GROMACS .gro file of C-alpha atoms in nm:
model
  501
    1SER     CA    1   5.821   5.610  -2.098
    2SER     CA    2   5.769   5.395  -2.403
    3ALA     CA    3   5.399   5.439  -2.473
    4ALA     CA    4   5.204   5.264  -2.748
    5SER     CA    5   4.875   5.430  -2.838
    6ASP     CA    6   4.573   5.221  -2.936
    7VAL     CA    7   4.233   5.350  -3.047
    8TYR     CA    8   3.967   5.085  -3.104
    9LYS     CA    9   3.638   5.105  -3.285
   10ARG     CA   10   3.338   5.154  -3.057
   11GLN     CA   11   3.080   4.876  -3.053
   12VAL     CA   12   2.742   5.023  -2.964
   13LEU     CA   13   2.469   4.797  -2.825
   14SER     CA   14   2.097   4.870  -2.806
   15ILE     CA   15   1.964   5.052  -2.500
   16PRO     CA   16   1.646   5.254  -2.442
   17VAL     CA   17   1.767   5.606  -2.521
   18LEU     CA   18   1.586   5.909  -2.380
   19SER     CA   19   1.871   6.144  -2.467
   20GLN     CA   20   2.177   6.155  -2.687
   21HIS     CA   21   2.378   6.127  -2.366
   22SER     CA   22   2.266   5.770  -2.295
   23PHE     CA   23   2.481   5.498  -2.448
   24GLN     CA   24   2.625   5.154  -2.399
   25PHE     CA   25   2.928   4.985  -2.550
   26THR     CA   26   3.169   4.699  -2.504
   27TYR     CA   27   3.545   4.707  -2.550
   28ALA     CA   28   3.675   4.365  -2.646
   29THR     CA   29   4.013   4.250  -2.777
   30VAL     CA   30   4.196   3.919  -2.778
   31MET     CA   31   4.361   4.030  -2.453
   32ASP     CA   32   4.231   4.053  -2.098
   33GLU     CA   33   4.111   4.400  -1.985
   34LEU     CA   34   4.021   4.534  -1.642
   35LEU     CA   35   3.938   4.890  -1.532
   36ALA     CA   36   3.990   4.957  -1.162
   37ASN     CA   37   3.920   5.327  -1.103
   38GLY     CA   38   3.801   5.646  -1.265
   39ALA     CA   39   3.730   6.019  -1.247
   40VAL     CA   40   3.519   6.279  -1.430
   41ASP     CA   41   3.688   6.589  -1.570
   42THR     CA   42   3.547   6.942  -1.607
   43GLN     CA   43   3.422   6.872  -1.962
   44GLY     CA   44   3.222   6.568  -1.852
   45ASN     CA   45   3.471   6.315  -1.989
   46VAL     CA   46   3.516   5.999  -1.783
   47VAL     CA   47   3.875   5.877  -1.748
   48LEU     CA   48   3.918   5.512  -1.646
   49VAL     CA   49   4.242   5.331  -1.559
   50GLY     CA   50   4.344   4.968  -1.522
   51VAL     CA   51   4.535   4.699  -1.711
   52GLN     CA   52   4.543   4.513  -2.040
   53GLY     CA   53   4.727   4.190  -2.111
   54GLU     CA   54   4.721   3.818  -2.037
   55HIS     CA   55   4.540   3.685  -1.731
   56ILE     CA   56   4.760   3.374  -1.708
   57GLY     CA   57   5.077   3.481  -1.530
   58HIS     CA   58   4.948   3.836  -1.478
   59ILE     CA   59   5.138   3.967  -1.781
   60TYR     CA   60   4.985   4.314  -1.789
   61ASP     CA   61   5.053   4.665  -1.914
   62ALA     CA   62   4.891   4.979  -1.772
   63PHE     CA   63   4.582   5.088  -1.963
   64ILE     CA   64   4.366   5.401  -1.977
   65MET     CA   65   4.034   5.483  -2.144
   66LYS     CA   66   3.875   5.825  -2.188
   67VAL     CA   67   3.498   5.817  -2.255
   68ARG     CA   68   3.354   6.136  -2.402
   69PRO     CA   69   2.998   6.260  -2.329
   70ASP     CA   70   2.875   6.138  -2.671
   71GLY     CA   71   2.993   5.781  -2.605
   72SER     CA   72   3.303   5.788  -2.825
   73TYR     CA   73   3.628   5.700  -2.657
   74LEU     CA   74   4.006   5.701  -2.671
   75THR     CA   75   4.228   5.427  -2.527
   76ARG     CA   76   4.599   5.394  -2.465
   77CYS     CA   77   4.815   5.107  -2.345
   78PHE     CA   78   5.146   5.205  -2.179
   79VAL     CA   79   5.415   4.951  -2.256
   80LYS     CA   80   5.738   4.971  -2.056
   81GLU     CA   81   5.992   4.732  -2.203
   82ASP     CA   82   6.060   4.415  -2.000
   83THR     CA   83   5.816   4.515  -1.724
   84VAL     CA   84   5.469   4.437  -1.593
   85SER     CA   85   5.268   4.746  -1.498
   86PHE     CA   86   4.922   4.858  -1.387
   87PHE     CA   87   4.731   5.177  -1.310
   88THR     CA   88   4.541   5.214  -0.984
   89SER     CA   89   4.385   5.563  -0.969
   90VAL     CA   90   4.331   5.885  -1.161
   91THR     CA   91   4.273   6.238  -1.029
   92VAL     CA   92   4.179   6.545  -1.231
   93LEU     CA   93   4.428   6.822  -1.155
   94ASP     CA   94   4.348   7.191  -1.112
   95ASN     CA   95   4.474   7.261  -1.467
   96GLY     CA   96   4.255   6.987  -1.619
   97ASN     CA   97   4.534   6.734  -1.674
   98TYR     CA   98   4.525   6.384  -1.525
   99PHE     CA   99   4.734   6.259  -1.232
  100VAL     CA  100   4.759   5.882  -1.277
  101THR     CA  101   4.909   5.645  -1.020
  102GLY     CA  102   5.021   5.290  -1.069
  103ALA     CA  103   5.314   5.057  -1.023
  104TYR     CA  104   5.551   4.853  -1.236
  105SER     CA  105   5.780   4.555  -1.194
  106PRO     CA  106   6.123   4.556  -1.364
  107SER     CA  107   6.142   4.182  -1.294
  108GLY     CA  108   5.827   4.117  -1.495
  109LEU     CA  109   5.654   3.956  -1.194
  110PHE     CA  110   5.321   4.114  -1.101
  111ASP     CA  111   5.358   4.061  -0.724
  112TYR     CA  112   5.695   4.238  -0.731
  113SER     CA  113   5.571   4.569  -0.873
  114ASN     CA  114   5.814   4.762  -0.657
  115HIS     CA  115   5.803   5.109  -0.816
  116LEU     CA  116   5.529   5.360  -0.747
  117TRP     CA  117   5.459   5.505  -1.092
  118ILE     CA  118   5.314   5.852  -1.143
  119LEU     CA  119   5.218   5.995  -1.483
  120ILE     CA  120   5.088   6.343  -1.563
  121LEU     CA  121   4.877   6.308  -1.877
  122GLY     CA  122   4.729   6.573  -2.104
  123ARG     CA  123   4.369   6.571  -2.220
  124GLU     CA  124   4.453   6.354  -2.521
  125LEU     CA  125   4.631   6.107  -2.289
  126ASP     CA  126   4.973   6.233  -2.395
  127VAL     CA  127   5.255   6.204  -2.139
  128ILE     CA  128   5.353   6.542  -1.991
  129ASP     CA  129   5.569   6.409  -1.708
  130GLU     CA  130   5.659   6.080  -1.543
  131LYS     CA  131   5.801   5.992  -1.202
  132ALA     CA  132   5.887   5.663  -1.030
  133TYR     CA  133   5.967   5.591  -0.665
  134PRO     CA  134   6.091   5.256  -0.529
  135VAL     CA  135   5.898   5.086  -0.253
  136ASP     CA  136   6.050   5.080   0.097
  137THR     CA  137   6.311   4.806   0.129
  138ALA     CA  138   6.093   4.616   0.380
  139TYR     CA  139   5.845   4.540   0.099
  140ILE     CA  140   5.844   4.351  -0.230
  141GLY     CA  141   5.596   4.568  -0.417
  142PHE     CA  142   5.280   4.776  -0.424
  143GLY     CA  143   4.930   4.632  -0.422
  144PRO     CA  144   4.666   4.698  -0.688
  145GLN     CA  145   4.458   4.947  -0.487
  146MET     CA  146   4.534   5.317  -0.446
  147GLN     CA  147   4.298   5.596  -0.337
  148THR     CA  148   4.387   5.959  -0.412
  149VAL     CA  149   4.243   6.299  -0.320
  150ILE     CA  150   4.354   6.662  -0.358
  151ASP     CA  151   4.402   6.798  -0.006
  152ASN     CA  152   4.334   7.150   0.121
  153ASN     CA  153   4.685   7.261   0.020
  154GLY     CA  154   4.640   7.145  -0.338
  155ASN     CA  155   4.865   6.841  -0.299
  156ILE     CA  156   4.781   6.481  -0.390
  157ALA     CA  157   4.728   6.257  -0.086
  158MET     CA  158   4.751   5.886  -0.163
  159ALA     CA  159   4.649   5.580   0.036
  160GLY     CA  160   4.764   5.245  -0.099
  161HIS     CA  161   4.913   4.923   0.030
  162ALA     CA  162   5.252   4.754   0.006
  163LYS     CA  163   5.327   4.381   0.004
  164ARG     CA  164   5.542   4.224   0.276
  165LEU     CA  165   5.666   3.863   0.257
  166ILE     CA  166   5.587   3.651   0.562
  167ASN     CA  167   5.720   3.328   0.404
  168PRO     CA  168   5.847   3.237   0.055
  169ASN     CA  169   5.494   3.168  -0.069
  170GLN     CA  170   5.282   3.423   0.117
  171PHE     CA  171   5.266   3.796   0.170
  172ARG     CA  172   5.055   4.045   0.362
  173THR     CA  173   4.987   4.410   0.293
  174ASP     CA  174   5.048   4.721   0.503
  175PHE     CA  175   4.920   5.072   0.442
  176ALA     CA  176   5.145   5.290   0.226
  177PHE     CA  177   5.066   5.662   0.241
  178TYR     CA  178   5.223   5.919   0.010
  179LYS     CA  179   5.179   6.287  -0.058
  180CYS     CA  180   5.289   6.453  -0.383
  181THR     CA  181   5.270   6.787  -0.554
  182GLN     CA  182   5.047   6.816  -0.861
  183GLN     CA  183   5.368   6.781  -1.064
  184GLY     CA  184   5.430   6.436  -0.916
  185ASP     CA  185   5.715   6.524  -0.679
  186THR     CA  186   5.695   6.338  -0.348
  187LEU     CA  187   5.662   6.538  -0.029
  188LEU     CA  188   5.648   6.247   0.216
  189SER     CA  189   5.576   5.878   0.258
  190ARG     CA  190   5.451   5.669   0.551
  191TYR     CA  191   5.423   5.290   0.592
  192TYR     CA  192   5.215   5.132   0.869
  193TYR     CA  193   5.288   4.775   0.976
  194THR     CA  194   4.973   4.582   1.066
  195LEU     CA  195   4.904   4.226   1.173
  196MET     CA  196   4.660   4.151   0.893
  197ASN     CA  197   4.608   4.265   0.534
  198SER     CA  198   4.541   4.634   0.474
  199THR     CA  199   4.274   4.745   0.227
  200PRO     CA  200   4.213   5.114   0.140
  201TYR     CA  201   3.852   5.155   0.027
  202HIS     CA  202   3.814   5.534   0.011
  203LEU     CA  203   4.022   5.836   0.113
  204ARG     CA  204   3.827   6.155   0.195
  205LYS     CA  205   3.895   6.510   0.305
  206MET     CA  206   3.713   6.592   0.628
  207PRO     CA  207   3.495   6.906   0.615
  208GLY     CA  208   3.620   7.200   0.819
  209SER     CA  209   3.954   7.032   0.884
  210ASP     CA  210   4.292   6.950   0.731
  211LYS     CA  211   4.251   6.589   0.845
  212LEU     CA  212   4.178   6.298   0.611
  213MET     CA  213   3.949   6.002   0.674
  214LEU     CA  214   4.030   5.662   0.528
  215ILE     CA  215   3.759   5.399   0.503
  216GLY     CA  216   3.936   5.065   0.498
  217GLN     CA  217   4.047   4.774   0.708
  218SER     CA  218   4.377   4.681   0.869
  219PHE     CA  219   4.439   4.788   1.227
  220ASN     CA  220   4.207   4.545   1.408
  221VAL     CA  221   4.299   4.177   1.417
  222TYR     CA  222   3.946   4.068   1.321
  223GLN     CA  223   3.973   4.232   0.977
  224GLN     CA  224   3.660   4.436   1.038
  225PRO     CA  225   3.622   4.756   0.834
  226GLU     CA  226   3.722   5.071   1.019
  227LEU     CA  227   3.763   5.448   0.996
  228SER     CA  228   4.120   5.577   1.018
  229PHE     CA  229   4.196   5.946   1.067
  230LEU     CA  230   4.516   6.103   0.933
  231ASP     CA  231   4.670   6.445   0.983
  232SER     CA  232   4.800   6.658   0.695
  233ASP     CA  233   5.135   6.475   0.709
  234MET     CA  234   4.964   6.136   0.664
  235ASN     CA  235   5.025   6.028   1.022
  236VAL     CA  236   4.754   5.801   1.162
  237LEU     CA  237   4.598   5.981   1.459
  238TYR     CA  238   4.344   5.716   1.563
  239TRP     CA  239   4.099   5.467   1.420
  240ARG     CA  240   3.743   5.359   1.496
  241LEU     CA  241   3.560   5.032   1.440
  242PHE     CA  242   3.212   5.048   1.301
  243ASN     CA  243   2.931   4.992   1.548
  244PRO     CA  244   2.774   4.739   1.595
  245TYR     CA  245   3.110   4.569   1.648
  246GLN     CA  246   2.974   4.223   1.586
  247ASN     CA  247   2.886   4.309   1.225
  248PHE     CA  248   3.138   4.126   1.007
  249GLY     CA  249   2.933   4.173   0.692
  250PHE     CA  250   3.063   4.511   0.574
  251SER     CA  251   3.285   4.496   0.267
  252PHE     CA  252   3.369   4.719  -0.030
  253LEU     CA  253   3.273   5.039   0.150
  254ARG     CA  254   3.240   5.372  -0.029
  255SER     CA  255   3.131   5.722   0.066
  256ASP     CA  256   3.057   6.015  -0.167
  257LEU     CA  257   2.869   6.262   0.054
  258TRP     CA  258   2.931   6.443   0.382
  259LEU     CA  259   2.594   6.531   0.538
  260ASN     CA  260   2.762   6.763   0.789
  261GLN     CA  261   3.101   6.782   0.963
  262SER     CA  262   3.051   6.455   1.148
  263GLU     CA  263   2.808   6.244   0.939
  264PHE     CA  264   2.833   6.092   0.594
  265LEU     CA  265   2.656   5.848   0.362
  266MET     CA  266   2.826   5.518   0.285
  267SER     CA  267   2.742   5.223   0.063
  268ALA     CA  268   2.857   4.868   0.136
  269ARG     CA  269   2.790   4.503   0.084
  270ASN     CA  270   2.633   4.341   0.390
  271PHE     CA  271   2.432   4.039   0.497
  272TRP     CA  272   2.166   3.923   0.737
  273THR     CA  273   2.163   3.583   0.905
  274ILE     CA  274   1.810   3.441   0.901
  275GLY     CA  275   1.808   3.104   1.076
  276ASN     CA  276   2.067   2.897   0.895
  277GLN     CA  277   2.048   3.113   0.583
  278ILE     CA  278   2.263   3.413   0.490
  279GLU     CA  279   2.101   3.687   0.283
  280HIS     CA  280   2.346   3.918   0.106
  281TYR     CA  281   2.229   4.267   0.018
  282ILE     CA  282   2.344   4.617  -0.074
  283GLY     CA  283   2.320   4.867   0.210
  284VAL     CA  284   2.331   5.247   0.226
  285TYR     CA  285   2.420   5.388   0.569
  286ARG     CA  286   2.419   5.715   0.753
  287VAL     CA  287   2.735   5.699   0.964
  288ASP     CA  288   2.915   5.936   1.199
  289THR     CA  289   3.288   5.975   1.251
  290LEU     CA  290   3.268   5.764   1.568
  291GLY     CA  291   3.175   5.472   1.343
  292GLN     CA  292   2.814   5.457   1.467
  293ILE     CA  293   2.555   5.336   1.216
  294LEU     CA  294   2.269   5.584   1.251
  295ASP     CA  295   2.038   5.465   0.973
  296GLU     CA  296   2.022   5.198   0.703
  297LEU     CA  297   1.853   5.163   0.364
  298ALA     CA  298   1.861   4.796   0.261
  299LEU     CA  299   1.855   4.742  -0.116
  300ASP     CA  300   1.777   4.373  -0.111
  301ARG     CA  301   1.673   4.122  -0.376
  302PRO     CA  302   1.524   3.832  -0.180
  303ASP     CA  303   1.703   3.497  -0.216
  304THR     CA  304   1.993   3.634  -0.420
  305LEU     CA  305   2.355   3.732  -0.357
  306ASP     CA  306   2.365   4.108  -0.408
  307CYS     CA  307   2.700   4.291  -0.439
  308VAL     CA  308   2.799   4.654  -0.467
  309ALA     CA  309   3.024   4.760  -0.753
  310TRP     CA  310   3.368   4.645  -0.640
  311ARG     CA  311   3.572   4.966  -0.631
  312LYS     CA  312   3.316   5.248  -0.638
  313SER     CA  313   2.947   5.188  -0.565
  314MET     CA  314   2.820   5.539  -0.479
  315ALA     CA  315   2.813   5.840  -0.712
  316TYR     CA  316   2.692   6.177  -0.581
  317ALA     CA  317   2.560   6.431  -0.834
  318ASN     CA  318   2.346   6.650  -0.606
  319ASP     CA  319   2.132   6.612  -0.295
  320SER     CA  320   1.845   6.452  -0.490
  321THR     CA  321   2.062   6.249  -0.729
  322ILE     CA  322   2.283   5.983  -0.576
  323PHE     CA  323   2.343   5.664  -0.772
  324ILE     CA  324   2.422   5.325  -0.622
  325GLY     CA  325   2.564   5.052  -0.847
  326GLY     CA  326   2.554   4.678  -0.789
  327PHE     CA  327   2.493   4.336  -0.937
  328GLN     CA  328   2.377   3.983  -0.875
  329SER     CA  329   2.670   3.759  -0.783
  330TYR     CA  330   2.743   3.391  -0.804
  331ASN     CA  331   3.051   3.413  -0.579
  332ALA     CA  332   3.288   3.323  -0.862
  333ILE     CA  333   3.436   3.577  -1.098
  334TRP     CA  334   3.490   3.311  -1.364
  335HIS     CA  335   3.123   3.208  -1.356
  336THR     CA  336   2.961   3.254  -1.696
  337THR     CA  337   2.597   3.242  -1.586
  338PRO     CA  338   2.422   3.561  -1.710
  339ASN     CA  339   2.320   3.793  -1.429
  340LEU     CA  340   2.141   4.118  -1.342
  341VAL     CA  341   2.317   4.453  -1.302
  342TYR     CA  342   2.148   4.720  -1.086
  343PHE     CA  343   2.121   5.098  -1.087
  344TYR     CA  344   1.957   5.256  -0.780
  345LEU     CA  345   1.867   5.623  -0.736
  346ILE     CA  346   1.842   5.773  -0.385
  347ASP     CA  347   1.855   6.118  -0.228
  348ARG     CA  348   2.052   6.248   0.070
  349ASP     CA  349   1.765   6.155   0.304
  350MET     CA  350   1.802   5.793   0.192
  351ASN     CA  351   1.475   5.784   0.003
  352LEU     CA  352   1.480   5.521  -0.271
  353LEU     CA  353   1.361   5.715  -0.576
  354GLY     CA  354   1.379   5.434  -0.829
  355GLN     CA  355   1.582   5.147  -0.964
  356LYS     CA  356   1.665   5.002  -1.302
  357ASP     CA  357   1.792   4.657  -1.394
  358PHE     CA  358   1.987   4.538  -1.695
  359PHE     CA  359   2.003   4.174  -1.797
  360PRO     CA  360   2.238   4.147  -2.098
  361GLY     CA  361   2.193   3.770  -2.101
  362ASP     CA  362   2.510   3.682  -2.293
  363ALA     CA  363   2.772   3.657  -2.016
  364HIS     CA  364   2.848   3.734  -1.652
  365TYR     CA  365   2.873   4.111  -1.585
  366GLN     CA  366   3.037   4.264  -1.278
  367PRO     CA  367   3.039   4.643  -1.223
  368TRP     CA  368   3.361   4.785  -1.082
  369GLY     CA  369   3.255   5.145  -1.049
  370ILE     CA  370   2.995   5.414  -1.103
  371LEU     CA  371   3.051   5.788  -1.152
  372SER     CA  372   2.809   6.080  -1.172
  373THR     CA  373   2.826   6.301  -1.482
  374PRO     CA  374   2.743   6.673  -1.521
  375ASP     CA  375   2.414   6.601  -1.705
  376ASN     CA  376   2.256   6.438  -1.395
  377GLY     CA  377   2.347   6.098  -1.526
  378CYS     CA  378   2.587   5.826  -1.424
  379LEU     CA  379   2.837   5.608  -1.603
  380MET     CA  380   2.895   5.252  -1.488
  381TRP     CA  381   3.191   5.045  -1.597
  382GLY     CA  382   3.292   4.689  -1.530
  383GLN     CA  383   3.403   4.355  -1.664
  384ILE     CA  384   3.236   4.096  -1.882
  385TYR     CA  385   3.353   3.751  -1.773
  386ARG     CA  386   3.363   3.474  -2.029
  387ASN     CA  387   3.519   3.130  -2.016
  388PRO     CA  388   3.478   3.000  -2.371
  389HIS     CA  389   3.778   2.764  -2.384
  390GLY     CA  390   3.838   2.698  -2.017
  391ILE     CA  391   4.044   3.016  -1.983
  392LEU     CA  392   3.905   3.328  -1.819
  393GLU     CA  393   3.862   3.618  -2.060
  394ARG     CA  394   3.759   3.964  -1.941
  395ASP     CA  395   3.630   4.248  -2.157
  396ILE     CA  396   3.503   4.593  -2.062
  397PHE     CA  397   3.147   4.721  -2.061
  398VAL     CA  398   3.048   5.086  -2.020
  399TRP     CA  399   2.689   5.195  -1.961
  400LYS     CA  400   2.566   5.552  -1.937
  401ILE     CA  401   2.218   5.630  -1.805
  402LEU     CA  402   2.035   5.950  -1.709
  403ARG     CA  403   1.848   6.030  -1.390
  404GLU     CA  404   1.511   6.057  -1.566
  405GLU     CA  405   1.545   5.698  -1.687
  406ILE     CA  406   1.529   5.576  -1.325
  407ASP     CA  407   1.327   5.825  -1.119
  408LEU     CA  408   0.966   5.744  -1.027
  409ILE     CA  409   0.855   6.105  -0.986
  410THR     CA  410   0.611   6.110  -0.694
  411SER     CA  411   0.432   6.395  -0.518
  412VAL     CA  412   0.147   6.474  -0.280
  413GLU     CA  413  -0.112   6.690  -0.461
  414THR     CA  414  -0.461   6.831  -0.415
  415ILE     CA  415  -0.743   6.744  -0.652
  416ASP     CA  416  -1.052   6.961  -0.620
  417PRO     CA  417  -1.311   6.823  -0.592
  418PRO     CA  418  -1.152   6.523  -0.421
  419PRO     CA  419  -1.208   6.178  -0.574
  420LYS     CA  420  -1.511   5.983  -0.455
  421HIS     CA  421  -1.527   5.605  -0.427
  422SER     CA  422  -1.186   5.571  -0.594
  423LYS     CA  423  -0.902   5.416  -0.399
  424ALA     CA  424  -0.651   5.419  -0.687
  425TRP     CA  425  -0.675   5.492  -1.059
  426PRO     CA  426  -0.630   5.428  -1.348
  427ASN     CA  427  -0.561   5.059  -1.322
  428PRO     CA  428  -0.409   4.931  -1.551
  429VAL     CA  429  -0.189   5.239  -1.598
  430ASN     CA  430   0.043   5.364  -1.871
  431ASP     CA  431   0.208   5.670  -1.721
  432VAL     CA  432   0.057   5.838  -1.410
  433PHE     CA  433  -0.104   5.650  -1.121
  434PHE     CA  434  -0.306   5.818  -0.843
  435VAL     CA  435  -0.380   5.692  -0.492
  436SER     CA  436  -0.639   5.862  -0.274
  437LEU     CA  437  -0.522   5.981   0.070
  438ASP     CA  438  -0.877   6.004   0.201
  439GLY     CA  439  -0.868   6.007   0.582
  440ILE     CA  440  -0.489   6.065   0.597
  441ASN     CA  441  -0.319   6.387   0.703
  442ALA     CA  442  -0.011   6.384   0.480
  443MET     CA  443   0.132   6.681   0.670
  444GLN     CA  444   0.196   6.447   0.964
  445GLY     CA  445   0.412   6.226   0.745
  446ILE     CA  446   0.349   5.926   0.520
  447ARG     CA  447   0.571   5.658   0.370
  448LEU     CA  448   0.524   5.509   0.023
  449GLN     CA  449   0.673   5.172  -0.072
  450ILE     CA  450   0.643   5.001  -0.410
  451TYR     CA  451   0.746   4.639  -0.471
  452ASP     CA  452   0.738   4.409  -0.769
  453MET     CA  453   0.589   4.061  -0.742
  454LYS     CA  454   0.928   3.909  -0.655
  455GLY     CA  455   0.952   4.124  -0.342
  456VAL     CA  456   1.208   4.367  -0.487
  457LYS     CA  457   1.165   4.717  -0.348
  458ILE     CA  458   1.128   4.961  -0.639
  459SER     CA  459   1.076   5.282  -0.444
  460GLU     CA  460   1.054   5.401  -0.085
  461ARG     CA  461   1.015   5.762   0.016
  462HIS     CA  462   0.871   5.979   0.289
  463PHE     CA  463   0.648   6.283   0.250
  464LYS     CA  464   0.528   6.568   0.468
  465ASP     CA  465   0.307   6.776   0.246
  466ASN     CA  466  -0.051   6.896   0.210
  467GLY     CA  467  -0.280   6.716  -0.033
  468ASN     CA  468  -0.546   6.451  -0.083
  469VAL     CA  469  -0.383   6.227  -0.348
  470LEU     CA  470  -0.047   6.072  -0.416
  471ARG     CA  471   0.065   6.116  -0.778
  472ILE     CA  472   0.314   5.856  -0.908
  473ASN     CA  473   0.474   5.868  -1.253
  474VAL     CA  474   0.532   5.504  -1.346
  475ASN     CA  475   0.676   5.558  -1.694
  476ASN     CA  476   1.009   5.404  -1.592
  477LEU     CA  477   0.856   5.082  -1.462
  478ALA     CA  478   0.871   4.770  -1.675
  479PRO     CA  479   0.530   4.622  -1.766
  480GLY     CA  480   0.395   4.401  -1.489
  481THR     CA  481   0.211   4.392  -1.158
  482TYR     CA  482   0.326   4.596  -0.857
  483ILE     CA  483   0.230   4.629  -0.491
  484TYR     CA  484   0.204   4.968  -0.322
  485ASN     CA  485   0.189   5.041   0.050
  486ILE     CA  486   0.122   5.381   0.209
  487SER     CA  487   0.162   5.400   0.587
  488THR     CA  488   0.142   5.669   0.853
  489GLY     CA  489   0.299   5.714   1.193
  490ASN     CA  490  -0.024   5.615   1.367
  491GLY     CA  491  -0.046   5.281   1.190
  492LYS     CA  492  -0.301   5.357   0.919
  493VAL     CA  493  -0.218   5.169   0.598
  494ILE     CA  494  -0.341   5.191   0.240
  495ASP     CA  495  -0.223   4.913   0.014
  496GLY     CA  496  -0.311   4.752  -0.314
  497ARG     CA  497  -0.187   4.645  -0.653
  498PHE     CA  498  -0.163   4.806  -0.992
  499VAL     CA  499  -0.070   4.684  -1.339
  500LYS     CA  500   0.177   4.880  -1.550
  501GLN     CA  501   0.096   4.826  -1.918
   0.00000   0.00000   0.00000
């Protein structure tokens, strides 16, 4: 491989820093950049892969960025002479090296990227080995999405899609499944013809089994998302539609946590239809392997179009630290209107523990992914869309944030003697806010909800504990007025407002 190495100076922007591990930077060149996927290695480095080049004509070369825990980074652009190429996924191998998948086109045409490209990279992004495998002769090339996972035998299972011409000006995609050793040697390949376009969202090992579960869409003619189950040889055993079947809203699905052997958490973009209006929102779901939706947490901003991060919207760190990434959309990737980007923090019981917004204000920002890091933080990456001269230009943003910058630490406690004639205090508040639970048995279960004045839910969690007050640390809230609501199973409600100074 002819590989040209590029290291660019880091541009650090201002961000409230509670630790040396929080940082924010942009990566901008005269070229177009896009990062599609990523992984975290054993040292806490985040490795991100995608493309760099010219948007017009899709003249791209494969690109990789390694972000270190201190916010410094290393980049490399892989230039194969007379080709167009791109990277689609990265997996950290057992020995700490990186297994990178992609495709390239000897013809120089992006849609005809007809070689599956596998690179084994060292920790400084040096090439250790390289393999290439041509697409099946029924197809013209590989698509830009590939999901990879190390299976129970230590091999790399891959779920991608291949392009099939249906007329001279149109193609559709079918699933393309591969399995390789950690050295990049192929063990098998499978292609599955489908009537509509195939999209692999997330490939997962199933607990207590050698089977794999693919969250994607392809096998049903209505293009609804579905669960597909594969054996260890990448044969499709069966597939299940999500229930309710009439829900066409699911898109960009992602799962990072098995709750048990048959249930998992999943994030997705969804919508409600209210009269003649459609309300888009980010949803978190408890789902079983039959495709049944068992519970939903709606992360909605009223009267906005809310989207999950395109390729990876859920990042599991531990049972009390699960990050959800999203943004406010204008339904046009070339739109330059500045927008909000969201971080949400939940736990495995789908309690909303807090949320944090960023409004850079200088361009349109779209997150593509979010990954948890070993310090209980998360790193979000995505694209900055600008259109300064009538031509779309995309640059990269990377934001790192810690759990404690989002969490509204809340607990049921006992104050002795109990407060008298005080419903909630202090108000206004700087750091800790108390609400009396007089007349409520918290051991029977209570629910706390906090909203801002725009109707955005800031926190929602359930408690079953003994105490006479609810203690809420509001340090992470922006100054302003908030509404709180505490309810019980028997209908008793305590509500009110407080001002965060």
